[in-house]
Amino acid sequence: GQQLNQSPQSMFIQEGEDVSMNCTSSSIFNTWLWYKQEPGEGPVLLIALYKAGELTSNGRLTAQFGITRKDSFLNISASIPSDVGIYFCAGPDYSGNTGKLIFGQGTTLQVKP
Amino acid sequence: DTGVSQDPRHKITKRGQNVTFRCDPISEHNRLYWYRQTLGQGPEFLTYFQNEAQLEKSRLLSDRFSAERPKGSFSTLEIQRTEQGDSAMYLCASSAGQNYGYTFGSGTRLTVV
């Protein structure tokens, strides 16, 4: 079945550093989504990607839809303490026409001030 | 509209008891989803409503679980005869049509003791 693998599993960085994380799959996706989840809260949508090769920014965040359609990347520039959280990639489950999503296992980001 | 609301935020229950959670979606959203999230994992799909019709249920949703969305507005998720393995965060999300970038609520954290 469809699965999403995220790496790295966790990152501990210094404030001001740039961050890069990725998400890969053995299946093709036509949509990639990146969510951020803070402790005790639900995931919040950061960026949605709809076309292979697409590069989309949201402030200091930039995400790319891989040209093979089997991967996506999220970069955070000049990290700040409030970037702390778990970042999930997600893609549509094509087993039905319901709009349900499959999520990766997440990349946990810790930022040291 | 303040987004997707879930109630309660936290629930501690004894094994064997029944629990019910409520979700109020964004008012103009016709699709409503329930997901379950355990520690260290991404959200996993449980069930989905389009208006008042429950259109898909995951195999994760045993016969102890039931969900309703009367009149296509709020939804409830009931777990009967809770087990320790039911301890998780239960997330509700809503969307307008088949829009994958849906909005999550803050979740209900269930602890079964």
mmCIF file with all atom_site columns, N, CA and C in Angstrom, chain A residues 2-7 21-25 27-37 43-51 63-66 69-74 86-94 99-107, chain B residues 35 37 41-45 91 93 99-104:
data_model
loop_
_atom_site.group_PDB
_atom_site.id
_atom_site.type_symbol
_atom_site.label_atom_id
_atom_site.label_alt_id
_atom_site.label_comp_id
_atom_site.label_asym_id
_atom_site.label_entity_id
_atom_site.label_seq_id
_atom_site.pdbx_PDB_ins_code
_atom_site.Cartn_x
_atom_site.Cartn_y
_atom_site.Cartn_z
_atom_site.occupancy
_atom_site.B_iso_or_equiv
_atom_site.pdbx_formal_charge
_atom_site.auth_seq_id
_atom_site.auth_comp_id
_atom_site.auth_asym_id
_atom_site.auth_atom_id
_atom_site.pdbx_PDB_model_num
ATOM 1   N N  . GLN A 1 2   ? 0.196   2.381  -0.024 1.00 0.00 ? 2   GLN A N  1
ATOM 2   C CA . GLN A 1 2   ? 0.927   3.634  -0.027 1.00 0.00 ? 2   GLN A CA 1
ATOM 3   C C  . GLN A 1 2   ? 1.519   3.909  1.345  1.00 0.00 ? 2   GLN A C  1
ATOM 4   N N  . GLN A 1 3   ? 2.775   4.335  1.357  1.00 0.00 ? 3   GLN A N  1
ATOM 5   C CA . GLN A 1 3   ? 3.435   4.706  2.607  1.00 0.00 ? 3   GLN A CA 1
ATOM 6   C C  . GLN A 1 3   ? 4.315   5.913  2.357  1.00 0.00 ? 3   GLN A C  1
ATOM 7   N N  . LEU A 1 4   ? 4.459   6.728  3.384  1.00 0.00 ? 4   LEU A N  1
ATOM 8   C CA . LEU A 1 4   ? 5.339   7.892  3.302  1.00 0.00 ? 4   LEU A CA 1
ATOM 9   C C  . LEU A 1 4   ? 6.418   7.765  4.365  1.00 0.00 ? 4   LEU A C  1
ATOM 10  N N  . ASN A 1 5   ? 7.666   7.952  3.963  1.00 0.00 ? 5   ASN A N  1
ATOM 11  C CA . ASN A 1 5   ? 8.797   7.849  4.883  1.00 0.00 ? 5   ASN A CA 1
ATOM 12  C C  . ASN A 1 5   ? 9.465   9.206  5.009  1.00 0.00 ? 5   ASN A C  1
ATOM 13  N N  . GLN A 1 6   ? 9.578   9.671  6.230  1.00 0.00 ? 6   GLN A N  1
ATOM 14  C CA . GLN A 1 6   ? 10.175  10.982 6.461  1.00 0.00 ? 6   GLN A CA 1
ATOM 15  C C  . GLN A 1 6   ? 11.562  10.838 7.069  1.00 0.00 ? 6   GLN A C  1
ATOM 16  N N  . SER A 1 7   ? 12.448  11.720 6.658  1.00 0.00 ? 7   SER A N  1
ATOM 17  C CA . SER A 1 7   ? 13.771  11.762 7.278  1.00 0.00 ? 7   SER A CA 1
ATOM 18  C C  . SER A 1 7   ? 14.262  13.206 7.323  1.00 0.00 ? 7   SER A C  1
ATOM 19  N N  . MET A 1 21  ? 14.266  18.835 5.373  1.00 0.00 ? 21  MET A N  1
ATOM 20  C CA . MET A 1 21  ? 13.722  17.516 5.658  1.00 0.00 ? 21  MET A CA 1
ATOM 21  C C  . MET A 1 21  ? 13.027  17.000 4.405  1.00 0.00 ? 21  MET A C  1
ATOM 22  N N  . ASN A 1 22  ? 12.877  15.671 4.330  1.00 0.00 ? 22  ASN A N  1
ATOM 23  C CA . ASN A 1 22  ? 12.231  15.165 3.127  1.00 0.00 ? 22  ASN A CA 1
ATOM 24  C C  . ASN A 1 22  ? 11.269  14.032 3.407  1.00 0.00 ? 22  ASN A C  1
ATOM 25  N N  . CYS A 1 23  ? 10.546  13.697 2.384  1.00 0.00 ? 23  CYS A N  1
ATOM 26  C CA . CYS A 1 23  ? 9.480   12.705 2.458  1.00 0.00 ? 23  CYS A CA 1
ATOM 27  C C  . CYS A 1 23  ? 9.518   11.905 1.165  1.00 0.00 ? 23  CYS A C  1
ATOM 28  N N  . THR A 1 24  ? 9.578   10.586 1.281  1.00 0.00 ? 24  THR A N  1
ATOM 29  C CA . THR A 1 24  ? 9.655   9.760  0.080  1.00 0.00 ? 24  THR A CA 1
ATOM 30  C C  . THR A 1 24  ? 8.599   8.666  0.108  1.00 0.00 ? 24  THR A C  1
ATOM 31  N N  . SER A 1 25  ? 8.280   8.179  -1.082 1.00 0.00 ? 25  SER A N  1
ATOM 32  C CA . SER A 1 25  ? 7.285   7.124  -1.209 1.00 0.00 ? 25  SER A CA 1
ATOM 33  C C  . SER A 1 25  ? 7.652   6.220  -2.372 1.00 0.00 ? 25  SER A C  1
ATOM 34  N N  . SER A 1 27  ? 5.223   5.035  -4.090 1.00 0.00 ? 27  SER A N  1
ATOM 35  C CA . SER A 1 27  ? 4.081   5.297  -4.971 1.00 0.00 ? 27  SER A CA 1
ATOM 36  C C  . SER A 1 27  ? 4.126   6.741  -5.455 1.00 0.00 ? 27  SER A C  1
ATOM 37  N N  . ILE A 1 28  ? 3.469   6.976  -6.546 1.00 0.00 ? 28  ILE A N  1
ATOM 38  C CA . ILE A 1 28  ? 3.366   8.337  -7.087 1.00 0.00 ? 28  ILE A CA 1
ATOM 39  C C  . ILE A 1 28  ? 2.232   9.073  -6.394 1.00 0.00 ? 28  ILE A C  1
ATOM 40  N N  . PHE A 1 29  ? 2.475   10.330 -6.070 1.00 0.00 ? 29  PHE A N  1
ATOM 41  C CA . PHE A 1 29  ? 1.434   11.194 -5.524 1.00 0.00 ? 29  PHE A CA 1
ATOM 42  C C  . PHE A 1 29  ? 1.226   12.393 -6.448 1.00 0.00 ? 29  PHE A C  1
ATOM 43  N N  . ASN A 1 30  ? 0.021   12.847 -6.553 1.00 0.00 ? 30  ASN A N  1
ATOM 44  C CA . ASN A 1 30  ? -0.298  14.034 -7.352 1.00 0.00 ? 30  ASN A CA 1
ATOM 45  C C  . ASN A 1 30  ? -0.486  15.277 -6.493 1.00 0.00 ? 30  ASN A C  1
ATOM 46  N N  . THR A 1 31  ? -0.454  15.088 -5.198 1.00 0.00 ? 31  THR A N  1
ATOM 47  C CA . THR A 1 31  ? -0.557  16.195 -4.250 1.00 0.00 ? 31  THR A CA 1
ATOM 48  C C  . THR A 1 31  ? 0.333   15.872 -3.069 1.00 0.00 ? 31  THR A C  1
ATOM 49  N N  . TRP A 1 32  ? 1.056   16.885 -2.599 1.00 0.00 ? 32  TRP A N  1
ATOM 50  C CA . TRP A 1 32  ? 1.849   16.734 -1.377 1.00 0.00 ? 32  TRP A CA 1
ATOM 51  C C  . TRP A 1 32  ? 1.455   17.870 -0.436 1.00 0.00 ? 32  TRP A C  1
ATOM 52  N N  . LEU A 1 33  ? 1.347   17.526 0.824  1.00 0.00 ? 33  LEU A N  1
ATOM 53  C CA . LEU A 1 33  ? 0.995   18.523 1.835  1.00 0.00 ? 33  LEU A CA 1
ATOM 54  C C  . LEU A 1 33  ? 2.017   18.451 2.958  1.00 0.00 ? 33  LEU A C  1
ATOM 55  N N  . TRP A 1 34  ? 2.306   19.587 3.531  1.00 0.00 ? 34  TRP A N  1
ATOM 56  C CA . TRP A 1 34  ? 3.172   19.651 4.707  1.00 0.00 ? 34  TRP A CA 1
ATOM 57  C C  . TRP A 1 34  ? 2.394   20.302 5.845  1.00 0.00 ? 34  TRP A C  1
ATOM 58  N N  . TYR A 1 35  ? 2.366   19.615 6.987  1.00 0.00 ? 35  TYR A N  1
ATOM 59  C CA . TYR A 1 35  ? 1.688   20.091 8.182  1.00 0.00 ? 35  TYR A CA 1
ATOM 60  C C  . TYR A 1 35  ? 2.696   20.247 9.312  1.00 0.00 ? 35  TYR A C  1
ATOM 61  N N  . LYS A 1 36  ? 2.393   21.131 10.252 1.00 0.00 ? 36  LYS A N  1
ATOM 62  C CA . LYS A 1 36  ? 3.176   21.266 11.485 1.00 0.00 ? 36  LYS A CA 1
ATOM 63  C C  . LYS A 1 36  ? 2.248   21.029 12.666 1.00 0.00 ? 36  LYS A C  1
ATOM 64  N N  . GLN A 1 37  ? 2.734   20.255 13.629 1.00 0.00 ? 37  GLN A N  1
ATOM 65  C CA . GLN A 1 37  ? 1.948   19.983 14.828 1.00 0.00 ? 37  GLN A CA 1
ATOM 66  C C  . GLN A 1 37  ? 2.748   20.379 16.060 1.00 0.00 ? 37  GLN A C  1
ATOM 67  N N  . PRO A 1 43  ? -2.632  19.090 13.738 1.00 0.00 ? 43  PRO A N  1
ATOM 68  C CA . PRO A 1 43  ? -1.745  19.565 12.672 1.00 0.00 ? 43  PRO A CA 1
ATOM 69  C C  . PRO A 1 43  ? -2.310  20.809 11.985 1.00 0.00 ? 43  PRO A C  1
ATOM 70  N N  . VAL A 1 44  ? -1.406  21.689 11.582 1.00 0.00 ? 44  VAL A N  1
ATOM 71  C CA . VAL A 1 44  ? -1.788  22.903 10.867 1.00 0.00 ? 44  VAL A CA 1
ATOM 72  C C  . VAL A 1 44  ? -1.132  22.866 9.492  1.00 0.00 ? 44  VAL A C  1
ATOM 73  N N  . LEU A 1 45  ? -1.915  23.106 8.462  1.00 0.00 ? 45  LEU A N  1
ATOM 74  C CA . LEU A 1 45  ? -1.386  23.062 7.099  1.00 0.00 ? 45  LEU A CA 1
ATOM 75  C C  . LEU A 1 45  ? -0.413  24.213 6.868  1.00 0.00 ? 45  LEU A C  1
ATOM 76  N N  . LEU A 1 46  ? 0.777   23.863 6.342  1.00 0.00 ? 46  LEU A N  1
ATOM 77  C CA . LEU A 1 46  ? 1.786   24.866 6.023  1.00 0.00 ? 46  LEU A CA 1
ATOM 78  C C  . LEU A 1 46  ? 1.796   25.173 4.534  1.00 0.00 ? 46  LEU A C  1
ATOM 79  N N  . ILE A 1 47  ? 1.941   24.131 3.732  1.00 0.00 ? 47  ILE A N  1
ATOM 80  C CA . ILE A 1 47  ? 2.092   24.293 2.282  1.00 0.00 ? 47  ILE A CA 1
ATOM 81  C C  . ILE A 1 47  ? 1.434   23.115 1.590  1.00 0.00 ? 47  ILE A C  1
ATOM 82  N N  . ALA A 1 48  ? 0.769   23.388 0.464  1.00 0.00 ? 48  ALA A N  1
ATOM 83  C CA . ALA A 1 48  ? 0.197   22.351 -0.393 1.00 0.00 ? 48  ALA A CA 1
ATOM 84  C C  . ALA A 1 48  ? 0.834   22.468 -1.775 1.00 0.00 ? 48  ALA A C  1
ATOM 85  N N  . LEU A 1 49  ? 1.174   21.328 -2.346 1.00 0.00 ? 49  LEU A N  1
ATOM 86  C CA . LEU A 1 49  ? 1.835   21.274 -3.656 1.00 0.00 ? 49  LEU A CA 1
ATOM 87  C C  . LEU A 1 49  ? 1.003   20.401 -4.584 1.00 0.00 ? 49  LEU A C  1
ATOM 88  N N  . TYR A 1 50  ? 0.778   20.886 -5.824 1.00 0.00 ? 50  TYR A N  1
ATOM 89  C CA . TYR A 1 50  ? -0.138  20.191 -6.713 1.00 0.00 ? 50  TYR A CA 1
ATOM 90  C C  . TYR A 1 50  ? 0.472   19.790 -8.055 1.00 0.00 ? 50  TYR A C  1
ATOM 91  N N  . LYS A 1 51  ? 1.732   20.221 -8.311 1.00 0.00 ? 51  LYS A N  1
ATOM 92  C CA . LYS A 1 51  ? 2.299   19.933 -9.623 1.00 0.00 ? 51  LYS A CA 1
ATOM 93  C C  . LYS A 1 51  ? 3.746   19.498 -9.474 1.00 0.00 ? 51  LYS A C  1
ATOM 94  N N  . ALA A 1 63  ? 8.751   24.565 0.089  1.00 0.00 ? 63  ALA A N  1
ATOM 95  C CA . ALA A 1 63  ? 8.550   23.143 -0.167 1.00 0.00 ? 63  ALA A CA 1
ATOM 96  C C  . ALA A 1 63  ? 8.614   22.892 -1.655 1.00 0.00 ? 63  ALA A C  1
ATOM 97  N N  . GLN A 1 64  ? 9.080   21.705 -2.002 1.00 0.00 ? 64  GLN A N  1
ATOM 98  C CA . GLN A 1 64  ? 9.182   21.341 -3.403 1.00 0.00 ? 64  GLN A CA 1
ATOM 99  C C  . GLN A 1 64  ? 8.533   19.994 -3.655 1.00 0.00 ? 64  GLN A C  1
ATOM 100 N N  . PHE A 1 65  ? 7.834   19.891 -4.776 1.00 0.00 ? 65  PHE A N  1
ATOM 101 C CA . PHE A 1 65  ? 7.206   18.661 -5.253 1.00 0.00 ? 65  PHE A CA 1
ATOM 102 C C  . PHE A 1 65  ? 8.218   18.007 -6.185 1.00 0.00 ? 65  PHE A C  1
ATOM 103 N N  . GLY A 1 66  ? 8.763   16.857 -5.802 1.00 0.00 ? 66  GLY A N  1
ATOM 104 C CA . GLY A 1 66  ? 9.796   16.213 -6.598 1.00 0.00 ? 66  GLY A CA 1
ATOM 105 C C  . GLY A 1 66  ? 9.315   15.844 -8.002 1.00 0.00 ? 66  GLY A C  1
ATOM 106 N N  . ARG A 1 69  ? 7.577   12.618 -8.668 1.00 0.00 ? 69  ARG A N  1
ATOM 107 C CA . ARG A 1 69  ? 6.294   12.540 -7.942 1.00 0.00 ? 69  ARG A CA 1
ATOM 108 C C  . ARG A 1 69  ? 6.344   11.575 -6.767 1.00 0.00 ? 69  ARG A C  1
ATOM 109 N N  . LYS A 1 70  ? 7.536   11.119 -6.412 1.00 0.00 ? 70  LYS A N  1
ATOM 110 C CA . LYS A 1 70  ? 7.664   10.171 -5.302 1.00 0.00 ? 70  LYS A CA 1
ATOM 111 C C  . LYS A 1 70  ? 8.353   10.796 -4.099 1.00 0.00 ? 70  LYS A C  1
ATOM 112 N N  . ASP A 1 71  ? 8.620   12.099 -4.163 1.00 0.00 ? 71  ASP A N  1
ATOM 113 C CA . ASP A 1 71  ? 9.222   12.729 -3.010 1.00 0.00 ? 71  ASP A CA 1
ATOM 114 C C  . ASP A 1 71  ? 8.883   14.211 -2.938 1.00 0.00 ? 71  ASP A C  1
ATOM 115 N N  . SER A 1 72  ? 9.106   14.751 -1.747 1.00 0.00 ? 72  SER A N  1
ATOM 116 C CA . SER A 1 72  ? 8.886   16.168 -1.505 1.00 0.00 ? 72  SER A CA 1
ATOM 117 C C  . SER A 1 72  ? 9.862   16.618 -0.424 1.00 0.00 ? 72  SER A C  1
ATOM 118 N N  . PHE A 1 73  ? 10.190  17.908 -0.460 1.00 0.00 ? 73  PHE A N  1
ATOM 119 C CA . PHE A 1 73  ? 11.176  18.450 0.471  1.00 0.00 ? 73  PHE A CA 1
ATOM 120 C C  . PHE A 1 73  ? 10.610  19.696 1.137  1.00 0.00 ? 73  PHE A C  1
ATOM 121 N N  . LEU A 1 74  ? 10.985  19.888 2.391  1.00 0.00 ? 74  LEU A N  1
ATOM 122 C CA . LEU A 1 74  ? 10.604  21.101 3.102  1.00 0.00 ? 74  LEU A CA 1
ATOM 123 C C  . LEU A 1 74  ? 11.855  21.728 3.682  1.00 0.00 ? 74  LEU A C  1
ATOM 124 N N  . ILE A 1 86  ? 6.490   19.095 15.324 1.00 0.00 ? 86  ILE A N  1
ATOM 125 C CA . ILE A 1 86  ? 6.630   17.913 14.472 1.00 0.00 ? 86  ILE A CA 1
ATOM 126 C C  . ILE A 1 86  ? 6.095   18.282 13.093 1.00 0.00 ? 86  ILE A C  1
ATOM 127 N N  . TYR A 1 87  ? 6.869   18.005 12.076 1.00 0.00 ? 87  TYR A N  1
ATOM 128 C CA . TYR A 1 87  ? 6.488   18.319 10.705 1.00 0.00 ? 87  TYR A CA 1
ATOM 129 C C  . TYR A 1 87  ? 6.100   17.017 9.998  1.00 0.00 ? 87  TYR A C  1
ATOM 130 N N  . PHE A 1 88  ? 4.905   17.006 9.455  1.00 0.00 ? 88  PHE A N  1
ATOM 131 C CA . PHE A 1 88  ? 4.395   15.830 8.758  1.00 0.00 ? 88  PHE A CA 1
ATOM 132 C C  . PHE A 1 88  ? 4.210   16.129 7.278  1.00 0.00 ? 88  PHE A C  1
ATOM 133 N N  . CYS A 1 89  ? 4.609   15.166 6.452  1.00 0.00 ? 89  CYS A N  1
ATOM 134 C CA . CYS A 1 89  ? 4.185   15.224 5.058  1.00 0.00 ? 89  CYS A CA 1
ATOM 135 C C  . CYS A 1 89  ? 2.937   14.348 4.928  1.00 0.00 ? 89  CYS A C  1
ATOM 136 N N  . ALA A 1 90  ? 2.137   14.634 3.938  1.00 0.00 ? 90  ALA A N  1
ATOM 137 C CA . ALA A 1 90  ? 0.912   13.867 3.722  1.00 0.00 ? 90  ALA A CA 1
ATOM 138 C C  . ALA A 1 90  ? 0.572   13.869 2.243  1.00 0.00 ? 90  ALA A C  1
ATOM 139 N N  . GLY A 1 91  ? -0.105  12.816 1.820  1.00 0.00 ? 91  GLY A N  1
ATOM 140 C CA . GLY A 1 91  ? -0.557  12.716 0.441  1.00 0.00 ? 91  GLY A CA 1
ATOM 141 C C  . GLY A 1 91  ? -1.872  11.981 0.390  1.00 0.00 ? 91  GLY A C  1
ATOM 142 N N  . PRO A 1 92  ? -2.597  12.108 -0.712 1.00 0.00 ? 92  PRO A N  1
ATOM 143 C CA . PRO A 1 92  ? -3.905  11.462 -0.820 1.00 0.00 ? 92  PRO A CA 1
ATOM 144 C C  . PRO A 1 92  ? -3.800  9.940  -0.847 1.00 0.00 ? 92  PRO A C  1
ATOM 145 N N  . ASP A 1 93  ? -4.755  9.295  -0.175 1.00 0.00 ? 93  ASP A N  1
ATOM 146 C CA . ASP A 1 93  ? -4.912  7.855  -0.273 1.00 0.00 ? 93  ASP A CA 1
ATOM 147 C C  . ASP A 1 93  ? -5.788  7.585  -1.490 1.00 0.00 ? 93  ASP A C  1
ATOM 148 N N  . TYR A 1 94  ? -5.224  6.970  -2.506 1.00 0.00 ? 94  TYR A N  1
ATOM 149 C CA . TYR A 1 94  ? -5.949  6.792  -3.758 1.00 0.00 ? 94  TYR A CA 1
ATOM 150 C C  . TYR A 1 94  ? -6.800  5.523  -3.785 1.00 0.00 ? 94  TYR A C  1
ATOM 151 N N  . GLY A 1 99  ? -10.910 11.785 -0.320 1.00 0.00 ? 99  GLY A N  1
ATOM 152 C CA . GLY A 1 99  ? -10.147 12.905 0.190  1.00 0.00 ? 99  GLY A CA 1
ATOM 153 C C  . GLY A 1 99  ? -9.347  12.577 1.436  1.00 0.00 ? 99  GLY A C  1
ATOM 154 N N  . LYS A 1 100 ? -9.291  11.292 1.830  1.00 0.00 ? 100 LYS A N  1
ATOM 155 C CA . LYS A 1 100 ? -8.508  10.982 3.025  1.00 0.00 ? 100 LYS A CA 1
ATOM 156 C C  . LYS A 1 100 ? -7.018  11.024 2.709  1.00 0.00 ? 100 LYS A C  1
ATOM 157 N N  . LEU A 1 101 ? -6.239  11.287 3.748  1.00 0.00 ? 101 LEU A N  1
ATOM 158 C CA . LEU A 1 101 ? -4.799  11.471 3.619  1.00 0.00 ? 101 LEU A CA 1
ATOM 159 C C  . LEU A 1 101 ? -4.022  10.368 4.296  1.00 0.00 ? 101 LEU A C  1
ATOM 160 N N  . ILE A 1 102 ? -2.833  10.109 3.749  1.00 0.00 ? 102 ILE A N  1
ATOM 161 C CA . ILE A 1 102 ? -1.839  9.261  4.405  1.00 0.00 ? 102 ILE A CA 1
ATOM 162 C C  . ILE A 1 102 ? -0.754  10.196 4.919  1.00 0.00 ? 102 ILE A C  1
ATOM 163 N N  . PHE A 1 103 ? -0.312  9.963  6.160  1.00 0.00 ? 103 PHE A N  1
ATOM 164 C CA . PHE A 1 103 ? 0.713   10.800 6.769  1.00 0.00 ? 103 PHE A CA 1
ATOM 165 C C  . PHE A 1 103 ? 2.003   10.019 6.955  1.00 0.00 ? 103 PHE A C  1
ATOM 166 N N  . GLY A 1 104 ? 3.132   10.749 6.855  1.00 0.00 ? 104 GLY A N  1
ATOM 167 C CA . GLY A 1 104 ? 4.397   10.177 7.266  1.00 0.00 ? 104 GLY A CA 1
ATOM 168 C C  . GLY A 1 104 ? 4.462   10.126 8.786  1.00 0.00 ? 104 GLY A C  1
ATOM 169 N N  . GLN A 1 105 ? 5.571   9.610  9.289  1.00 0.00 ? 105 GLN A N  1
ATOM 170 C CA . GLN A 1 105 ? 5.698   9.451  10.744 1.00 0.00 ? 105 GLN A CA 1
ATOM 171 C C  . GLN A 1 105 ? 6.197   10.702 11.434 1.00 0.00 ? 105 GLN A C  1
ATOM 172 N N  . GLY A 1 106 ? 6.577   11.713 10.625 1.00 0.00 ? 106 GLY A N  1
ATOM 173 C CA . GLY A 1 106 ? 6.940   13.001 11.197 1.00 0.00 ? 106 GLY A CA 1
ATOM 174 C C  . GLY A 1 106 ? 8.437   13.205 11.396 1.00 0.00 ? 106 GLY A C  1
ATOM 175 N N  . THR A 1 107 ? 8.851   14.467 11.332 1.00 0.00 ? 107 THR A N  1
ATOM 176 C CA . THR A 1 107 ? 10.211  14.887 11.703 1.00 0.00 ? 107 THR A CA 1
ATOM 177 C C  . THR A 1 107 ? 10.070  15.866 12.855 1.00 0.00 ? 107 THR A C  1
ATOM 178 N N  . TYR B 2 35  ? -9.532  11.114 12.607 1.00 0.00 ? 35  TYR B N  1
ATOM 179 C CA . TYR B 2 35  ? -8.237  10.452 12.577 1.00 0.00 ? 35  TYR B CA 1
ATOM 180 C C  . TYR B 2 35  ? -7.843  10.097 14.010 1.00 0.00 ? 35  TYR B C  1
ATOM 181 N N  . GLN B 2 37  ? -4.289  9.406  16.376 1.00 0.00 ? 37  GLN B N  1
ATOM 182 C CA . GLN B 2 37  ? -2.846  9.581  16.390 1.00 0.00 ? 37  GLN B CA 1
ATOM 183 C C  . GLN B 2 37  ? -2.268  9.043  17.686 1.00 0.00 ? 37  GLN B C  1
ATOM 184 N N  . GLN B 2 41  ? 3.660   8.823  15.988 1.00 0.00 ? 41  GLN B N  1
ATOM 185 C CA . GLN B 2 41  ? 3.129   8.459  14.670 1.00 0.00 ? 41  GLN B CA 1
ATOM 186 C C  . GLN B 2 41  ? 2.354   9.615  14.060 1.00 0.00 ? 41  GLN B C  1
ATOM 187 N N  . GLY B 2 42  ? 2.166   9.544  12.743 1.00 0.00 ? 42  GLY B N  1
ATOM 188 C CA . GLY B 2 42  ? 1.291   10.499 12.099 1.00 0.00 ? 42  GLY B CA 1
ATOM 189 C C  . GLY B 2 42  ? -0.165  10.090 12.277 1.00 0.00 ? 42  GLY B C  1
ATOM 190 N N  . PRO B 2 43  ? -1.079  10.993 12.005 1.00 0.00 ? 43  PRO B N  1
ATOM 191 C CA . PRO B 2 43  ? -2.506  10.647 12.110 1.00 0.00 ? 43  PRO B CA 1
ATOM 192 C C  . PRO B 2 43  ? -2.885  9.517  11.163 1.00 0.00 ? 43  PRO B C  1
ATOM 193 N N  . GLU B 2 44  ? -3.804  8.651  11.631 1.00 0.00 ? 44  GLU B N  1
ATOM 194 C CA . GLU B 2 44  ? -4.316  7.546  10.807 1.00 0.00 ? 44  GLU B CA 1
ATOM 195 C C  . GLU B 2 44  ? -5.816  7.724  10.623 1.00 0.00 ? 44  GLU B C  1
ATOM 196 N N  . PHE B 2 45  ? -6.254  7.552  9.404  1.00 0.00 ? 45  PHE B N  1
ATOM 197 C CA . PHE B 2 45  ? -7.660  7.742  9.051  1.00 0.00 ? 45  PHE B CA 1
ATOM 198 C C  . PHE B 2 45  ? -8.556  6.740  9.758  1.00 0.00 ? 45  PHE B C  1
ATOM 199 N N  . LEU B 2 91  ? -8.427  13.083 16.405 1.00 0.00 ? 91  LEU B N  1
ATOM 200 C CA . LEU B 2 91  ? -8.448  14.348 15.671 1.00 0.00 ? 91  LEU B CA 1
ATOM 201 C C  . LEU B 2 91  ? -9.619  14.380 14.703 1.00 0.00 ? 91  LEU B C  1
ATOM 202 N N  . ALA B 2 93  ? -11.213 16.661 11.426 1.00 0.00 ? 93  ALA B N  1
ATOM 203 C CA . ALA B 2 93  ? -10.844 17.632 10.399 1.00 0.00 ? 93  ALA B CA 1
ATOM 204 C C  . ALA B 2 93  ? -12.036 17.848 9.478  1.00 0.00 ? 93  ALA B C  1
ATOM 205 N N  . ASN B 2 99  ? -11.042 18.800 -0.978 1.00 0.00 ? 99  ASN B N  1
ATOM 206 C CA . ASN B 2 99  ? -9.889  19.666 -0.799 1.00 0.00 ? 99  ASN B CA 1
ATOM 207 C C  . ASN B 2 99  ? -8.970  18.994 0.215  1.00 0.00 ? 99  ASN B C  1
ATOM 208 N N  . TYR B 2 100 ? -7.816  18.513 -0.244 1.00 0.00 ? 100 TYR B N  1
ATOM 209 C CA . TYR B 2 100 ? -6.952  17.750 0.643  1.00 0.00 ? 100 TYR B CA 1
ATOM 210 C C  . TYR B 2 100 ? -6.361  18.589 1.771  1.00 0.00 ? 100 TYR B C  1
ATOM 211 N N  . GLY B 2 101 ? -6.269  19.890 1.580  1.00 0.00 ? 101 GLY B N  1
ATOM 212 C CA . GLY B 2 101 ? -5.673  20.723 2.620  1.00 0.00 ? 101 GLY B CA 1
ATOM 213 C C  . GLY B 2 101 ? -6.678  21.058 3.700  1.00 0.00 ? 101 GLY B C  1
ATOM 214 N N  . TYR B 2 102 ? -7.175  20.040 4.384  1.00 0.00 ? 102 TYR B N  1
ATOM 215 C CA . TYR B 2 102 ? -8.245  20.343 5.316  1.00 0.00 ? 102 TYR B CA 1
ATOM 216 C C  . TYR B 2 102 ? -7.737  20.876 6.648  1.00 0.00 ? 102 TYR B C  1
ATOM 217 N N  . THR B 2 103 ? -8.704  21.348 7.449  1.00 0.00 ? 103 THR B N  1
ATOM 218 C CA . THR B 2 103 ? -8.418  22.002 8.725  1.00 0.00 ? 103 THR B CA 1
ATOM 219 C C  . THR B 2 103 ? -8.678  21.024 9.861  1.00 0.00 ? 103 THR B C  1
ATOM 220 N N  . PHE B 2 104 ? -7.680  20.840 10.707 1.00 0.00 ? 104 PHE B N  1
ATOM 221 C CA . PHE B 2 104 ? -7.822  19.958 11.866 1.00 0.00 ? 104 PHE B CA 1
ATOM 222 C C  . PHE B 2 104 ? -8.261  20.743 13.091 1.00 0.00 ? 104 PHE B C  1
#
